[in-house]
């Protein structure tokens, strides 16, 4: 480590998420600094790097990763570029925080997983930041405590005010519901074994040709069911809710509110406009956990196995949606490193 | 009793409340029928009586009370006319349900109380219908159960969307807060011993010259405090809330909601537009309880003592408001009949 | 009608539901009286009839229906006995309130429907009393108002503290979820066209051999989806919740509470112990509506068509559960009488 | 500033709050480091300083403030020691974050205020950290927006599970309600002009001789009323709630919850055990705001004027409590620096 225990980070990708992580490491998280930024767009890389003291700009991710003072890598480039950046980081034995997805498909996720497995220690943390959200953490603690008995079902809701113009019907599963695939696995400590996707008549708010909303049901190897409603053009705000139905009780998160207003014949609170407002502190907490682990040379949080499993479930979900039938999920045997 | 256990009721007063009670007895409550209606306005009495099978109209309350088939009396005339009607009913030994207030001042309330006391049995029930509201009943049961320890304080809120044009600053206490005076006494089983009234700068919604809102604090002989905010031109709806602060916990009523809506960046429920919607079932339950007791020849619910105590507290509150100081409440000794 | 507009009712079945309806008509609902009670158990019939002034006891439903002073029939006998009682009432042209189910299967329901259709006017009201619940009514009004856009999905929860010993896995659909089948059809104004039933590993609270909970998904001819979780041994209380997801907002019922308590590190309210507490007023409102319609010689509320459609959806659901696959629902053409 | 824009902080006082601030600056807040720690207990100072890289320990606050590398001062010593530390910091022109109270009485607070006023610029920020709490900020924004009309009343609740053994009846006002004195002034932008304190019979949970709970009413120069219930031995948890009653609506904070659990016949959420859990993020946000302002050489947040006004209101409240009467608050004219 350089400079009194400060972690030097190379940030790969200087788009919206990348620039936000640069700001977070520079201004919010103590114990880390941005040593290098890489983006295929040289100007964008330079603009971001110029705002940070002692930060160099690169167009080649591998060069940024190999730059002096780099102790760890944060991958925030587009999904298809993840595998190369992850492999470069692993070759140098550097801890990596990789934005979800680990890689865009199960086969490539498995290659990254095998590379890490050969190193014999975990270096990769996948950016499933809901695991760092205070409410999900409370739900996880409750389920692990066992006070309500065994979990039988999970009901998820995932609603966005609107989707960007390039958002397709496939992305409702691969980009949105992928979070529920991960938290289902994490909350239950079980793998998803089959997926069914059902589609009501699309909302009038959905762009032409996009089947929004969708409704997916996951079955797990522990005999639990998890359903998820994904609706990305609901207009009324950003809402992420989850209810765990256990043998002796239920627990629900996502109704959180800070201020109740009574006016004009109505009472109630406001709904977050987007995921940034809703999960801002989870992002901070995620990067802080990663920095702490990286300063100790290790890894924490969602692993390559979690990234791979999410990719495999996504593939099954996309097939289930396309073929209108239940599709089973096949996973390789879980390596010892991830048990 | 006449006609197979059906209670014949004389309704005194055919205004809004009286007509509503006639409808309730005729259509909603089994076991009773309206035998006579009295109103100083002969046409109004006739119009109401004509809608009910076998019901006669009168302009003289005493005549209605003495009419054939009358087993009980419901007094819904203006407050100043209550004493005469109550006395007439008591003279005939008939059970009475008397809309609040029992009478407009403590001295006249005491006269009625003494008349009933001389009869040696309770015949009068005062129309403090909150004692029949499901939520207040639940709060009362919780306090009586003692599971939260001794009650220390009550916080009341009493809000109306708007007040009628003839509503004065005095009526915020005598017409509105009188309900909180009664439920404070009833919930705690204690008498109010002193009253302080404070007044913020009036709301811009208040009619010229009306000091709305007001804030009153009651002290009880059990050492408890009860505060009440009265705001009768809040515009946003009708809201009655109460919180009991006990030694080991608090209990709050009045947030009840039936449907939560999420739309346009807000979530929440609706607020009742007025007391009819909020307390409709309490009115039914009150009259049903009265009919049942009257059929058995007895009385139940709020007594003359409760009506008298409310009148005495009201008088103290009005003095406290006028003189800007804490005013003590003096009550006669509680007669054995009401212990 | 006999006796000054009072409806004479024959109650068929003097078990729990029947006896409760007798009490309701005798004590709560004005405008009706119980003229006859029938039960195969003569003693039970007599015991119930003895408590009501002027009420005769029968063992033969047809005799009760034909008894003097009978203007209408309330059927509360076991499901398999419904068809005969309904046919007897229809033959006499009497209005009927029939506890759900109309009959136990679609074929027999269709026979009743055809008999009513031949009469050319509606006489039968099915006891789907949720349509009279204040919260469901508010949800229905909101959806009909259209302010939130077209409904896309319904999420139902149906939880009981415990099930009786004779409750089978089939009954989770036919006895419990049948309510959600009806409210789905009623809220949306659409017919259910296909059913899928999924089953997680049963709860440890479920009796041996009973697959509790179950999760069903309904598809409608309007392109909507409705899912329902049925869990009848959840131990923590009775909970019926519904959320309508519309194009521009959602609305949720079933979280209603009256009193919030803060004590011992927790805040919250209580959950109804059973359907009687939760839906008590809906039962009253249902019978009142039926009495009003019967006094006018007509019928209101859920019709034979609704009873038949529920039976057809139930049959599909049972097949879907048994065969582990999506099953389509076939309905006869909707007769003009029910359009 | 030294070391690439990092603020060197002297922390005066190494007790519970001081040590927590040291940890916060060292581990959580980027842009600052602890350069010196002072405590009258030399061992305690050394223990805290040893845990921080490059931090020196002192017993004399003035020496710590004058130490090399010190750019700003955080005062967390007992109240009576504040004046000396504040004066030492002001003499050196250093920004100060001073834990509440500014000083223990209005006279000494005024001396500090005058010293800062002579400097002609704000350097002191008082640790009224509720102004940095997300919920209070939302309430403040709503009131400032004016959408609900002019604020008429504030209802505050301040409940602690239990009080430390040395907590006196005076401290319910001076240590607990002082927060409500500040937020009342801040939310309304008005000064408090009179105080009334009422006391119910003490809770059985209150230690012998401590009048807990208490109920205070504040009047402001804008004609608003604010009441506060302080109950520091309620056992059930830590609860801070506020409701603003405006002309056209109300807004309430402090019911916030993250997870709702239904089990055992009850539904609800948990109550924070103490102020650390409830206001943890407000503390972080407060120090971050102070560090940012200090790095720019300025001050932000609650000022000396706010500290002085709180001290003056506290004195009035203590007199009101002791003498059982309404006491007016006298403030010096507000200096230009604080307008």
PDB file of C-alpha atoms in Angstrom, chain D residues 3 5-6 16 40 45 50 67-68 105 118 120 128 152 166 179 203 222 226 235 244 251 254 269 279 294 339:
ATOM      1  CA  UNK D   3      -1.034  17.695   3.394  1.00  0.00           C
ATOM      2  CA  UNK D   5      -6.069  19.663   1.409  1.00  0.00           C
ATOM      3  CA  UNK D   6      -6.474  17.529   4.500  1.00  0.00           C
ATOM      4  CA  UNK D  16     -17.434   9.073  24.698  1.00  0.00           C
ATOM      5  CA  UNK D  40      -7.556  16.340  31.398  1.00  0.00           C
ATOM      6  CA  UNK D  45      -5.842  11.292  25.764  1.00  0.00           C
ATOM      7  CA  UNK D  50      -2.223   6.169  19.952  1.00  0.00           C
ATOM      8  CA  UNK D  67      -0.114  22.241  18.132  1.00  0.00           C
ATOM      9  CA  UNK D  68       1.541  22.067  14.703  1.00  0.00           C
ATOM     10  CA  UNK D 105     -25.551  29.409  30.470  1.00  0.00           C
ATOM     11  CA  UNK D 118     -15.410  41.075  17.132  1.00  0.00           C
ATOM     12  CA  UNK D 120     -16.250  39.828  12.138  1.00  0.00           C
ATOM     13  CA  UNK D 128     -27.098  20.681  16.999  1.00  0.00           C
ATOM     14  CA  UNK D 152     -49.072  27.328  13.464  1.00  0.00           C
ATOM     15  CA  UNK D 166     -26.784  11.235  37.271  1.00  0.00           C
ATOM     16  CA  UNK D 179     -32.698  19.883  21.004  1.00  0.00           C
ATOM     17  CA  UNK D 203     -43.639   7.747  36.007  1.00  0.00           C
ATOM     18  CA  UNK D 222     -43.957  34.713  15.083  1.00  0.00           C
ATOM     19  CA  UNK D 226     -44.448  24.449  20.136  1.00  0.00           C
ATOM     20  CA  UNK D 235     -38.205   1.832  28.529  1.00  0.00           C
ATOM     21  CA  UNK D 244     -45.686  20.642  12.103  1.00  0.00           C
ATOM     22  CA  UNK D 251     -46.221  17.007   8.278  1.00  0.00           C
ATOM     23  CA  UNK D 254     -40.094  10.182  13.305  1.00  0.00           C
ATOM     24  CA  UNK D 269     -41.376  -2.452  13.123  1.00  0.00           C
ATOM     25  CA  UNK D 279     -28.943   9.920  14.293  1.00  0.00           C
ATOM     26  CA  UNK D 294     -13.368  24.600   7.560  1.00  0.00           C
ATOM     27  CA  UNK D 339     -28.721  37.943  10.578  1.00  0.00           C
TER      28      UNK D 339
END
